[in-house]
Amino acid sequence: MELKQYTSDDFMLYYALTQHESVMRYITGNALNEDETARKFGKVMRYNENNRTTGHYRVYFEGKYIGYGKITISNKEIEVGYMLLPAYTGRGLGKKLLATLIDYAKKEDTVYVIFAIIQSENDISRNLLKSFGFQTVAVYEENGTRCERLELAN
């Protein structure tokens, strides 16, 4: 598994993910059009331009682009997140990607908490996170969506 920070030239790779209903169902609730994706990608780029050791990443497996990985830091906490293109789900790659993200996150010396936010309906992601030792620490509603915060147990 290889992670490379998104650059301004990677919009179409990012859009390849966000235009899929199945990818975005538990993130935004629905697929994004090009304008919506451009706004999200702008935020990705602003973060990446100011951070070299954490960020939003293109994910490659065996030389092929398979999705997105997120390792963002704020207030001594790291959030991890992930999206896979539909052709790469159900093959154990989510597990490999999460292991890679956790390894990267643990390299940050000043971090006390590694966490993920999911929609409460996303059983697959919850089970994946729990298989790595994440535990639900909060359930809340955001913009009409029930969400969970899971933290990696020390």
CSV table of C-alpha atoms in Angstrom, one decimal:
chain,number,residue,atom,x,y,z
A,1,MET,CA,0.0,0.0,0.0
A,2,GLU,CA,1.4,3.4,-1.0
A,3,LEU,CA,0.2,6.8,0.0
A,4,LYS,CA,1.0,10.0,-1.9
A,5,GLN,CA,-0.4,13.4,-1.0
A,6,TYR,CA,-3.0,14.7,-3.4
A,7,THR,CA,-1.7,17.6,-5.6
A,8,SER,CA,-3.7,20.1,-7.7
A,9,ASP,CA,-3.2,17.8,-10.7
A,10,ASP,CA,-5.2,15.0,-9.0
A,11,PHE,CA,-8.7,16.4,-9.1
A,12,MET,CA,-10.0,13.7,-11.5
A,13,LEU,CA,-8.7,10.9,-9.3
A,14,TYR,CA,-10.5,12.4,-6.3
A,15,TYR,CA,-13.7,12.9,-8.5
A,16,ALA,CA,-13.5,9.3,-9.5
A,17,LEU,CA,-14.3,8.5,-5.9
A,18,THR,CA,-16.8,11.2,-5.0
A,19,GLN,CA,-19.1,10.6,-8.1
A,20,HIS,CA,-19.9,7.1,-6.9
A,21,GLU,CA,-23.1,6.8,-4.8
A,22,SER,CA,-21.7,3.6,-3.1
A,23,VAL,CA,-18.5,5.4,-2.0
A,24,MET,CA,-20.2,8.5,-0.7
A,25,ARG,CA,-23.3,7.0,0.9
A,26,TYR,CA,-21.8,7.0,4.4
A,27,ILE,CA,-19.8,10.2,3.9
A,28,THR,CA,-22.0,12.9,2.4
A,29,GLY,CA,-25.2,10.8,2.0
A,30,ASN,CA,-25.0,10.9,-1.8
A,31,ALA,CA,-22.6,11.1,-4.8
A,32,LEU,CA,-21.1,14.6,-5.4
A,33,ASN,CA,-21.3,16.4,-8.7
A,34,GLU,CA,-18.2,18.1,-10.1
A,35,ASP,CA,-18.8,21.5,-8.5
A,36,GLU,CA,-19.4,19.9,-5.0
A,37,THR,CA,-16.2,17.8,-5.5
A,38,ALA,CA,-14.2,20.9,-6.5
A,39,ARG,CA,-15.2,22.6,-3.2
A,40,LYS,CA,-14.2,19.5,-1.2
A,41,PHE,CA,-11.0,19.1,-3.2
A,42,GLY,CA,-10.2,22.8,-2.5
A,43,LYS,CA,-10.2,22.0,1.3
A,44,VAL,CA,-8.1,18.9,0.7
A,45,MET,CA,-5.5,21.0,-1.2
A,46,ARG,CA,-5.5,23.8,1.4
A,47,TYR,CA,-4.7,21.2,4.1
A,48,ASN,CA,-2.0,19.5,2.1
A,49,GLU,CA,-0.3,22.8,1.1
A,50,ASN,CA,0.2,23.5,4.8
A,51,ASN,CA,1.1,20.0,6.0
A,52,ARG,CA,3.8,17.7,4.9
A,53,THR,CA,3.7,14.9,7.4
A,54,THR,CA,-0.1,14.5,7.5
A,55,GLY,CA,-2.7,15.1,4.8
A,56,HIS,CA,-5.1,13.7,2.3
A,57,TYR,CA,-3.6,10.9,0.2
A,58,ARG,CA,-4.0,9.1,-3.1
A,59,VAL,CA,-3.8,5.3,-2.3
A,60,TYR,CA,-2.1,2.9,-4.6
A,61,PHE,CA,-2.0,-0.9,-4.4
A,62,GLU,CA,0.2,-2.9,-6.7
A,63,GLY,CA,0.7,0.3,-8.7
A,64,LYS,CA,-3.0,1.0,-9.2
A,65,TYR,CA,-5.0,3.9,-7.8
A,66,ILE,CA,-7.6,2.4,-5.5
A,67,GLY,CA,-8.8,5.3,-3.3
A,68,TYR,CA,-8.3,7.9,-0.7
A,69,GLY,CA,-6.7,8.0,2.8
A,70,LYS,CA,-6.8,10.7,5.3
A,71,ILE,CA,-4.5,11.5,8.2
A,72,THR,CA,-5.3,15.0,9.6
A,73,ILE,CA,-4.0,16.5,12.8
A,74,SER,CA,-5.7,19.0,15.1
A,75,ASN,CA,-5.3,19.7,18.8
A,76,LYS,CA,-3.0,16.7,19.3
A,77,GLU,CA,-5.6,14.4,17.7
A,78,ILE,CA,-5.3,12.6,14.4
A,79,GLU,CA,-8.4,11.7,12.4
A,80,VAL,CA,-8.1,8.8,10.0
A,81,GLY,CA,-10.4,8.2,7.1
A,82,TYR,CA,-10.6,6.2,3.9
A,83,MET,CA,-12.6,5.6,0.7
A,84,LEU,CA,-12.0,2.9,-1.9
A,85,LEU,CA,-13.2,2.8,-5.5
A,86,PRO,CA,-16.0,0.2,-5.8
A,87,ALA,CA,-13.9,-2.2,-7.8
A,88,TYR,CA,-11.6,-2.6,-4.8
A,89,THR,CA,-14.0,-3.2,-2.0
A,90,GLY,CA,-14.6,-6.6,-0.4
A,91,ARG,CA,-11.0,-7.7,-1.1
A,92,GLY,CA,-9.3,-6.9,2.2
A,93,LEU,CA,-7.8,-3.7,0.9
A,94,GLY,CA,-9.7,-1.6,3.4
A,95,LYS,CA,-8.0,-3.5,6.2
A,96,LYS,CA,-4.6,-3.0,4.6
A,97,LEU,CA,-5.3,0.7,4.1
A,98,LEU,CA,-6.4,1.2,7.7
A,99,ALA,CA,-3.3,-0.6,9.0
A,100,THR,CA,-1.2,1.8,6.8
A,101,LEU,CA,-3.0,4.9,8.0
A,102,ILE,CA,-2.6,3.8,11.7
A,103,ASP,CA,1.1,3.2,11.1
A,104,TYR,CA,1.5,6.7,9.6
A,105,ALA,CA,-0.5,8.3,12.4
A,106,LYS,CA,1.6,6.6,15.1
A,107,LYS,CA,4.7,8.3,13.7
A,108,GLU,CA,3.4,11.7,14.9
A,109,ASP,CA,5.1,12.2,18.3
A,110,THR,CA,2.7,14.9,19.6
A,111,VAL,CA,-0.5,13.0,19.1
A,112,TYR,CA,-2.5,11.6,22.0
A,113,VAL,CA,-5.6,10.3,20.2
A,114,ILE,CA,-6.2,8.6,16.9
A,115,PHE,CA,-9.9,8.7,15.9
A,116,ALA,CA,-12.4,8.1,13.1
A,117,ILE,CA,-15.8,9.5,12.5
A,118,ILE,CA,-18.4,7.3,10.8
A,119,GLN,CA,-22.1,7.4,10.1
A,120,SER,CA,-23.8,5.1,12.6
A,121,GLU,CA,-25.4,3.1,9.8
A,122,ASN,CA,-21.9,2.2,8.4
A,123,ASP,CA,-21.6,-1.3,10.0
A,124,ILE,CA,-18.7,-2.3,7.7
A,125,SER,CA,-16.5,0.6,8.6
A,126,ARG,CA,-17.4,0.3,12.3
A,127,ASN,CA,-16.5,-3.4,12.3
A,128,LEU,CA,-13.2,-2.7,10.5
A,129,LEU,CA,-12.3,0.0,13.0
A,130,LYS,CA,-13.2,-2.2,15.9
A,131,SER,CA,-11.0,-5.0,14.5
A,132,PHE,CA,-8.0,-2.7,15.0
A,133,GLY,CA,-9.0,-1.8,18.6
A,134,PHE,CA,-11.1,1.4,18.0
A,135,GLN,CA,-13.9,1.9,20.5
A,136,THR,CA,-17.0,4.0,20.2
A,137,VAL,CA,-16.7,7.0,22.6
A,138,ALA,CA,-19.5,9.2,21.3
A,139,VAL,CA,-22.7,9.0,19.3
A,140,TYR,CA,-24.2,12.3,18.1
A,141,GLU,CA,-26.2,13.9,15.4
A,142,GLU,CA,-24.7,16.2,12.8
A,143,ASN,CA,-26.7,17.9,10.1
A,144,GLY,CA,-29.5,15.3,10.6
A,145,THR,CA,-27.1,12.4,10.4
A,146,ARG,CA,-26.3,10.0,13.3
A,147,CYS,CA,-22.6,9.8,13.7
A,148,GLU,CA,-20.1,7.9,15.9
A,149,ARG,CA,-16.6,8.9,17.0
A,150,LEU,CA,-14.4,5.9,17.5
A,151,GLU,CA,-11.0,6.2,19.2
A,152,LEU,CA,-8.1,3.8,19.0
A,153,ALA,CA,-7.6,2.2,22.4
A,154,ASN,CA,-4.0,2.6,23.8
